[in-house]
Short mmCIF file of C-alpha atoms and ligand atoms in Angstrom, two decimals:
data_model
loop_
_atom_site.label_atom_id
_atom_site.label_comp_id
_atom_site.label_asym_id
_atom_site.label_seq_id
_atom_site.Cartn_x
_atom_site.Cartn_y
_atom_site.Cartn_z
CA MET A 3 39.58 86.18 78.16
CA TYR A 4 41.04 83.27 80.35
CA GLY A 5 38.22 82.15 82.74
CA ASN A 6 36.83 85.51 84.03
CA ILE A 7 40.36 87.12 83.63
CA SER A 8 41.91 89.19 80.15
CA ILE A 9 45.16 87.99 78.51
CA ILE A 10 47.79 90.94 79.07
CA ASP A 11 48.48 92.35 75.64
CA LYS A 12 52.43 92.43 76.29
CA SER A 13 53.32 93.23 73.08
CA SER A 14 53.00 97.01 72.88
CA LYS A 15 55.80 97.60 75.71
CA ASP A 16 59.65 97.92 75.14
CA PRO A 17 60.35 98.35 78.83
CA LEU A 18 64.43 98.36 77.82
CA ALA A 19 64.40 101.47 75.23
CA GLY A 20 67.09 103.79 75.79
CA GLU A 21 69.34 101.13 77.45
CA ASP A 22 72.81 100.84 76.09
CA PRO A 23 73.01 97.31 73.99
CA ASN A 24 76.30 96.84 74.69
CA MET A 25 75.81 96.59 78.83
CA LEU A 26 72.37 95.03 78.46
CA GLU A 27 74.30 92.07 76.45
CA GLU A 28 77.18 91.83 79.03
CA PHE A 29 74.47 91.98 82.28
CA GLU A 30 72.29 89.27 80.17
CA ALA A 31 75.31 87.03 79.48
CA LYS A 32 76.25 87.63 83.17
CA ILE A 33 72.69 86.09 84.08
CA ALA A 34 72.62 83.68 81.77
CA ARG A 35 75.80 81.91 83.05
CA GLY A 36 74.02 81.71 86.39
CA GLU A 37 76.15 85.08 88.08
CA LYS A 38 74.97 87.08 90.58
CA ILE A 39 74.03 90.64 90.16
CA GLU A 40 75.59 92.37 93.36
CA ALA A 41 73.83 96.67 94.22
CA ASN A 42 76.51 98.27 92.79
CA ASP A 43 76.94 96.35 89.35
CA TRP A 44 75.29 98.00 86.04
CA MET A 45 71.46 96.83 85.76
CA PRO A 46 68.98 98.53 83.49
CA LYS A 47 66.68 100.22 85.07
CA GLU A 48 63.51 97.91 84.49
CA TYR A 49 65.45 95.35 86.41
CA ARG A 50 65.95 98.17 89.18
CA ARG A 51 62.41 98.99 88.89
CA GLN A 52 60.72 95.39 88.93
CA LEU A 53 63.31 94.40 91.85
CA ILE A 54 61.98 97.40 93.97
CA ARG A 55 58.77 96.62 92.93
CA MET A 56 58.82 92.98 93.82
CA ILE A 57 60.74 93.28 97.19
CA GLU A 58 59.31 96.08 98.82
CA GLN A 59 55.82 94.45 98.35
CA HIS A 60 57.27 91.14 99.74
CA ALA A 61 58.79 93.11 102.57
CA HIS A 62 55.16 94.84 103.20
CA SER A 63 53.20 91.25 103.18
CA GLU A 64 55.50 90.07 105.89
CA ILE A 65 54.76 93.18 108.04
CA ILE A 66 50.98 92.71 107.36
CA GLY A 67 51.03 88.68 107.43
CA ALA A 68 52.05 89.61 111.12
CA LEU A 69 48.47 90.98 111.86
CA PRO A 70 46.23 88.31 111.36
CA GLU A 71 47.94 85.74 113.57
CA GLY A 72 49.35 88.49 116.10
CA THR A 73 45.70 89.16 116.79
CA TRP A 74 45.87 85.55 118.59
CA ILE A 75 49.03 85.72 120.55
CA THR A 76 46.70 86.95 123.65
CA ARG A 77 44.12 83.94 123.03
CA ALA A 78 46.59 81.42 122.12
CA PRO A 79 45.62 77.79 123.71
CA GLY A 80 48.23 77.38 126.44
CA PHE A 81 51.76 78.40 127.27
CA ARG A 82 54.29 76.45 124.37
CA ARG A 83 51.66 77.59 121.80
CA LYS A 84 51.32 81.37 122.62
CA MET A 85 55.50 81.42 123.08
CA ALA A 86 55.74 79.47 119.63
CA LEU A 87 53.08 81.99 118.07
CA MET A 88 54.73 84.94 119.57
CA ALA A 89 58.20 84.29 118.05
CA LYS A 90 56.71 82.93 114.57
CA VAL A 91 55.24 86.90 114.63
CA GLN A 92 58.60 88.41 115.80
CA ASP A 93 60.05 86.27 112.72
CA GLU A 94 58.01 87.49 110.58
CA SER A 95 58.52 91.18 111.65
CA GLY A 96 62.33 90.60 111.03
CA HIS A 97 62.01 89.63 107.49
CA CYS A 98 60.35 92.45 106.72
CA GLN A 99 63.44 94.32 107.92
CA LEU A 100 65.90 91.63 106.05
CA LEU A 101 63.51 92.44 102.73
CA TYR A 102 63.58 96.43 103.38
CA ASN A 103 67.26 96.19 103.79
CA ALA A 104 67.50 94.26 100.09
CA ALA A 105 64.98 96.66 98.78
CA GLU A 106 67.23 99.62 100.01
CA THR A 107 70.16 98.65 98.15
CA LEU A 108 68.36 99.66 94.62
CA GLY A 109 68.18 103.23 95.58
CA LYS A 110 64.59 103.25 97.22
CA THR A 111 64.41 104.75 101.22
CA ARG A 112 62.24 102.70 103.67
CA GLU A 113 60.63 105.72 104.39
CA ASP A 114 59.17 106.06 100.78
CA MET A 115 58.32 102.49 101.14
CA ILE A 116 56.28 102.61 104.37
CA ASN A 117 54.95 105.87 102.92
CA ASP A 118 53.58 103.85 99.87
CA LEU A 119 52.28 101.41 101.98
CA ILE A 120 50.15 103.57 104.23
CA SER A 121 49.01 105.69 101.29
CA GLY A 122 47.94 102.49 99.45
CA LYS A 123 50.43 102.77 96.36
CA SER A 124 52.11 99.33 96.90
CA LYS A 125 50.49 96.14 97.41
CA TYR A 126 51.13 93.24 99.72
CA SER A 127 50.09 89.72 99.80
CA ASN A 128 46.46 89.30 98.83
CA VAL A 129 45.82 86.23 101.65
CA PHE A 130 46.71 88.88 104.65
CA ASN A 131 43.43 91.15 103.66
CA TYR A 132 41.22 88.16 105.18
CA PRO A 133 40.20 87.51 108.86
CA ALA A 134 41.12 84.59 110.99
CA PRO A 135 37.98 84.33 113.47
CA THR A 136 39.47 80.99 114.51
CA TRP A 137 42.16 79.39 116.20
CA ALA A 138 42.36 76.75 113.71
CA ASP A 139 42.76 79.96 111.05
CA THR A 140 46.04 80.49 112.37
CA ALA A 141 46.91 76.82 112.57
CA VAL A 142 45.90 77.09 108.34
CA ILE A 143 47.98 80.37 107.70
CA ALA A 144 50.83 78.71 109.25
CA TRP A 145 50.70 75.89 107.79
CA LEU A 146 49.78 76.25 104.60
CA ILE A 147 50.62 80.09 103.99
CA ASP A 148 53.59 79.20 105.11
CA ALA A 149 54.47 76.50 102.84
CA SER A 150 53.31 78.71 100.09
CA ALA A 151 55.71 81.12 100.66
CA ILE A 152 58.86 79.03 101.27
CA ILE A 153 57.96 77.04 97.70
CA ASN A 154 58.37 80.49 95.81
CA GLN A 155 60.91 82.07 98.16
CA VAL A 156 63.38 78.62 97.83
CA THR A 157 63.09 79.00 94.21
CA ASN A 158 63.29 82.23 93.66
CA SER A 159 66.59 82.36 96.41
CA LYS A 160 68.20 80.74 93.36
CA GLY A 161 67.75 83.95 91.73
CA SER A 162 70.19 86.53 89.64
CA TYR A 163 69.87 89.70 92.65
CA ALA A 164 72.12 88.62 95.37
CA PRO A 165 70.99 90.53 98.18
CA TYR A 166 67.64 89.84 97.68
CA CYS A 167 68.71 85.70 97.49
CA ARG A 168 70.75 86.28 100.51
CA ALA A 169 67.63 87.43 102.84
CA LEU A 170 65.67 84.91 101.01
CA GLU A 171 68.05 81.75 102.20
CA ARG A 172 68.01 82.87 105.72
CA ILE A 173 63.86 83.68 105.45
CA CYS A 174 63.25 80.18 104.36
CA MET A 175 65.33 78.88 107.21
CA GLU A 176 62.75 80.36 109.78
CA GLU A 177 59.75 79.79 107.47
CA SER A 178 60.58 75.84 107.69
CA PHE A 179 60.28 76.39 111.46
CA HIS A 180 56.83 77.88 111.23
CA LEU A 181 55.73 75.41 108.68
CA ARG A 182 56.18 72.83 111.32
CA TYR A 183 54.22 74.65 113.96
CA GLY A 184 51.67 75.35 111.99
CA TYR A 185 51.63 71.52 110.67
CA ASP A 186 51.40 70.31 114.49
CA ASN A 187 48.68 72.79 115.37
CA VAL A 188 46.67 71.13 112.13
CA VAL A 189 47.56 67.72 113.22
CA THR A 190 46.54 68.22 116.64
CA LEU A 191 42.80 69.70 115.13
CA ALA A 192 42.31 67.09 112.72
CA THR A 193 42.68 64.30 114.73
CA GLY A 194 41.15 66.04 118.02
CA THR A 195 37.82 66.35 118.90
CA LYS A 196 34.50 65.99 116.25
CA TYR A 197 34.40 70.23 117.04
CA GLN A 198 38.30 70.42 116.28
CA ARG A 199 37.69 68.89 113.02
CA GLU A 200 35.13 71.02 112.00
CA GLN A 201 36.82 73.65 112.59
CA VAL A 202 40.18 73.32 110.99
CA GLN A 203 38.01 72.23 108.09
CA ASP A 204 35.63 75.46 107.94
CA ALA A 205 39.39 76.88 108.02
CA LEU A 206 40.81 75.12 105.09
CA ASN A 207 37.52 76.00 103.00
CA ARG A 208 37.78 79.70 104.15
CA TRP A 209 41.71 79.90 102.95
CA TRP A 210 41.74 77.78 99.99
CA ARG A 211 40.63 80.36 97.42
CA PRO A 212 43.14 83.11 98.91
CA ILE A 213 45.73 80.47 98.60
CA MET A 214 45.24 79.66 94.79
CA HIS A 215 45.29 83.02 94.44
CA PHE A 216 48.98 83.76 96.48
CA PHE A 217 50.94 82.70 93.69
CA GLY A 218 49.57 85.27 91.74
CA PRO A 219 47.40 85.42 88.46
CA PRO A 220 47.53 82.74 85.70
CA ASP A 221 50.62 82.55 83.39
CA VAL A 222 49.01 84.13 80.47
CA ALA A 223 47.81 87.34 82.84
CA SER A 224 50.79 88.04 84.38
CA VAL A 225 52.38 91.19 83.75
CA HIS A 226 55.77 91.00 84.93
CA GLY A 227 56.62 87.20 85.00
CA GLU A 228 58.05 87.08 81.23
CA ILE A 229 60.72 89.65 81.91
CA LEU A 230 61.59 88.65 85.55
CA MET A 231 62.06 85.06 84.40
CA ARG A 232 64.09 86.09 81.48
CA TRP A 233 66.21 88.00 84.18
CA LYS A 234 66.17 84.84 86.55
CA VAL A 235 64.62 87.12 89.58
CA LYS A 236 61.62 84.84 89.21
CA MET A 237 62.49 81.10 88.83
CA ALA A 238 59.46 79.87 88.31
CA SER A 239 56.05 80.80 86.43
CA ASN A 240 52.89 81.19 89.01
CA ASP A 241 50.92 78.43 87.40
CA ASP A 242 54.49 76.28 88.10
CA MET A 243 54.61 77.35 91.69
CA ARG A 244 50.82 76.57 92.36
CA GLN A 245 51.15 73.67 90.75
CA GLN A 246 54.49 72.84 92.73
CA PHE A 247 51.75 73.24 95.94
CA PHE A 248 49.47 71.04 94.73
CA ASN A 249 52.04 68.35 94.00
CA GLN A 250 53.26 69.02 97.71
CA TYR A 251 50.29 69.54 99.79
CA VAL A 252 47.09 68.01 98.34
CA PRO A 253 48.56 64.23 99.84
CA LYS A 254 49.30 65.31 102.85
CA ILE A 255 45.95 67.77 103.68
CA LEU A 256 43.90 64.65 102.54
CA GLU A 257 46.11 62.27 104.95
CA LEU A 258 44.59 64.23 107.44
CA GLY A 259 41.20 63.20 106.56
CA LEU A 260 40.65 66.73 105.42
CA THR A 261 38.60 67.75 102.29
CA ILE A 262 39.76 70.29 99.57
CA PRO A 263 36.71 72.53 98.67
CA ASP A 264 37.27 71.92 95.24
CA GLU A 265 35.44 69.29 93.04
CA ASN A 266 37.10 69.76 90.08
CA LEU A 267 40.71 69.27 91.52
CA LYS A 268 42.41 66.41 89.92
CA LYS A 269 46.08 65.69 88.51
CA ASP A 270 45.86 64.38 84.98
CA PRO A 271 47.16 61.36 84.67
CA GLU A 272 48.73 61.98 81.21
CA THR A 273 50.55 65.40 81.87
CA LYS A 274 51.10 65.21 85.57
CA LYS A 275 49.05 68.49 86.00
CA TRP A 276 46.18 69.61 88.31
CA THR A 277 43.02 71.09 87.05
CA TYR A 278 41.27 72.94 89.53
CA SER A 279 38.25 75.04 89.38
CA ASP A 280 38.47 78.98 88.50
CA PRO A 281 39.28 80.33 91.99
CA ASP A 282 37.24 83.84 91.09
CA TRP A 283 40.07 85.81 89.88
CA ASP A 284 37.32 89.06 89.86
CA GLU A 285 37.92 88.68 93.53
CA PHE A 286 41.62 88.53 93.63
CA PHE A 287 41.68 91.94 91.80
CA ARG A 288 39.75 93.54 94.05
CA VAL A 289 41.38 92.13 97.06
CA ILE A 290 44.60 92.82 95.90
CA LYS A 291 43.42 96.97 95.02
CA GLY A 292 42.26 97.59 98.45
CA ASP A 293 38.75 96.26 98.81
CA GLY A 294 39.41 93.22 100.33
CA PRO A 295 37.76 91.95 104.02
CA CYS A 296 40.80 93.19 105.75
CA ASN A 297 42.50 96.12 103.65
CA LYS A 298 41.42 99.26 105.34
CA GLU A 299 42.19 97.31 109.11
CA ARG A 300 45.41 96.29 108.24
CA ILE A 301 46.80 99.41 106.85
CA ALA A 302 44.97 101.37 109.29
CA VAL A 303 47.06 99.59 111.45
CA ARG A 304 50.52 100.08 109.89
CA ARG A 305 49.52 103.77 109.88
CA ARG A 306 48.87 104.01 113.55
CA ALA A 307 52.39 101.94 114.03
CA GLU A 308 54.15 104.86 111.79
CA GLU A 309 52.50 107.81 113.61
CA GLU A 310 52.90 106.76 116.94
CA GLY A 311 56.41 105.58 116.46
CA ARG A 312 57.57 108.40 114.91
CA TRP A 313 59.18 109.97 118.12
CA VAL A 314 61.06 107.15 118.92
CA ARG A 315 62.49 107.35 114.97
CA ALA A 316 63.13 110.97 115.10
CA ALA A 317 64.94 110.52 118.67
CA LEU A 318 67.48 108.11 117.55
CA VAL A 319 68.54 109.25 114.17
CA LYS A 320 68.91 113.35 115.94
CA PRO A 321 68.65 113.14 119.80
CA THR A 322 67.59 116.44 120.85
CA MET A 323 68.91 116.72 124.19
CA SER A 324 72.11 115.44 125.52
CA TYR A 325 72.86 113.51 129.27
CA ALA A 326 76.33 113.11 128.40
CA VAL A 327 78.11 114.09 131.76
CA PRO A 328 80.86 116.13 130.95
CA LEU A 329 84.37 114.44 131.85
CA SER A 330 86.08 117.50 133.90
N1 FAQ B 428 49.20 88.98 95.82
O1 FAQ B 428 52.45 89.63 86.64
P1 FAQ B 428 52.21 89.56 87.98
C1 FAQ B 428 54.36 85.46 103.36
C2 FAQ B 428 50.16 91.32 91.87
S1 FAQ B 428 55.18 86.36 102.00
C3 FAQ B 428 48.95 90.41 95.46
O2 FAQ B 428 52.32 87.97 88.05
P2 FAQ B 428 54.22 89.15 89.48
C4 FAQ B 428 55.19 84.97 104.55
C5 FAQ B 428 51.44 91.66 90.92
O3 FAQ B 428 52.17 92.23 92.44
C6 FAQ B 428 54.28 86.81 100.88
N2 FAQ B 428 49.38 91.06 94.54
O4 FAQ B 428 53.40 89.99 89.04
C7 FAQ B 428 54.22 85.12 105.62
C8 FAQ B 428 50.97 92.71 90.05
O5 FAQ B 428 50.76 94.25 90.37
P3 FAQ B 428 51.24 95.25 90.28
C9 FAQ B 428 54.55 87.33 99.76
C10 FAQ B 428 49.50 90.07 93.74
O6 FAQ B 428 55.44 89.95 90.56
C11 FAQ B 428 53.58 83.74 105.76
C12 FAQ B 428 50.01 91.89 89.78
O7 FAQ B 428 49.15 90.90 90.35
N3 FAQ B 428 55.57 86.43 98.81
O8 FAQ B 428 53.32 84.99 102.94
C13 FAQ B 428 49.60 88.92 94.09
O9 FAQ B 428 55.37 88.34 88.54
C14 FAQ B 428 52.37 83.91 106.90
C15 FAQ B 428 50.05 91.26 88.25
O10 FAQ B 428 51.17 90.04 88.43
C16 FAQ B 428 56.08 87.65 98.07
O11 FAQ B 428 56.06 88.66 97.71
C17 FAQ B 428 49.27 88.25 95.78
N4 FAQ B 428 49.39 87.15 95.69
O12 FAQ B 428 54.16 88.10 90.24
C18 FAQ B 428 54.31 86.08 106.64
C19 FAQ B 428 57.06 86.60 97.32
N5 FAQ B 428 49.91 88.07 92.77
O13 FAQ B 428 52.64 95.12 90.89
C20 FAQ B 428 53.52 86.08 107.45
C21 FAQ B 428 57.94 87.75 96.21
C22 FAQ B 428 50.63 89.23 92.07
O14 FAQ B 428 51.89 95.29 88.52
C23 FAQ B 428 52.35 85.02 107.65
N6 FAQ B 428 57.10 88.30 95.23
N7 FAQ B 428 50.24 90.39 92.59
O15 FAQ B 428 50.44 96.46 90.67
C24 FAQ B 428 56.69 87.32 94.00
O16 FAQ B 428 57.25 86.15 93.89
C25 FAQ B 428 55.91 87.75 92.69
O17 FAQ B 428 55.98 89.47 92.97
C26 FAQ B 428 54.26 86.58 92.95
C27 FAQ B 428 53.37 87.49 91.77
C28 FAQ B 428 54.71 85.97 92.47
C29 FAQ B 428 53.54 87.14 94.54
#
């Protein structure tokens, strides 16, 4: 056990059983040389399966991730913030298009991916299963969740699967704008009235634990980390990315006069590693399995969009009537 979660026993599984050893050796040598894999290159079945799983989850996270902030478009304080929020939400929806395209290169259709999302078979990021009850929540999401996403995506954009890396590079450019927008909103609140400061502190208190979960379970409990890092799909472990977040953002949060809701969070001067309280990993596993505060609501929105948009997609793919006027 590690805290309240089980350490994974990875010894009993052989995901590479049945692969041609020569092809596998060549594939791994290519990755070791830092070369990229393109969609039509040979790849082990497990590499393909892992990439589909991870990219698909990422795509779902972007489209579901547009929802907590999206509900604030009508209530954003002021025209300029409304415009910026609309642009951000639109960007997140665009990211899901890029990512679904990248996953499609591996052979899974978009329809299958959407069906797996709305049936609950596929996962998406834990953080989007929490509500955003105040404007300050949207500020914390746009600053710190986008910051966390950037840490993950900039790192993994140096990875081995070229179509995913190309998508990540484009996405990160837009996420950097989101981060600046989020930071601007947090600074406004943190340097505003007492009520605004309390609001942003409350929002940070609400989001801290989900943000700890965002980077994935501790390395000892990560199921896929080892093989994904061996194949340079993940370029850093869950714990390393969490540490990177602490290094970059703890000082910035404290600089704004905010407090971090973890009295055990501190940096060991010798190891330079942060220690922190166990962020209740039971809650994390409950939320990613569908039992978070907003899972049902989020999936219901996607299901409705899927059902109500079906006629539009059908009309685009196979028009049933032609309005073309004959030329002669
Ligand atoms: N949420 O073995 P590991 C964004 C699952 S984009 C839900 O360590 P892995 C932009 C994992 O799937 C956010 N599930 O997994 C935005 C596995 O379950 P499975 C998304 C999680 O793959 C900002 C199990 O736990 N980013 O935010 C999570 O090696 C603002 C065991 O875990 C990406 O998807 C989680 N947080 O590492 C949008 C980046 N963590 O599949 C709107 C790409 C773990 O066996 C507003 N993904 N699980 O049933 C990755 O880098 C990796 O997949 C990790 C997880 C790091 C997320």
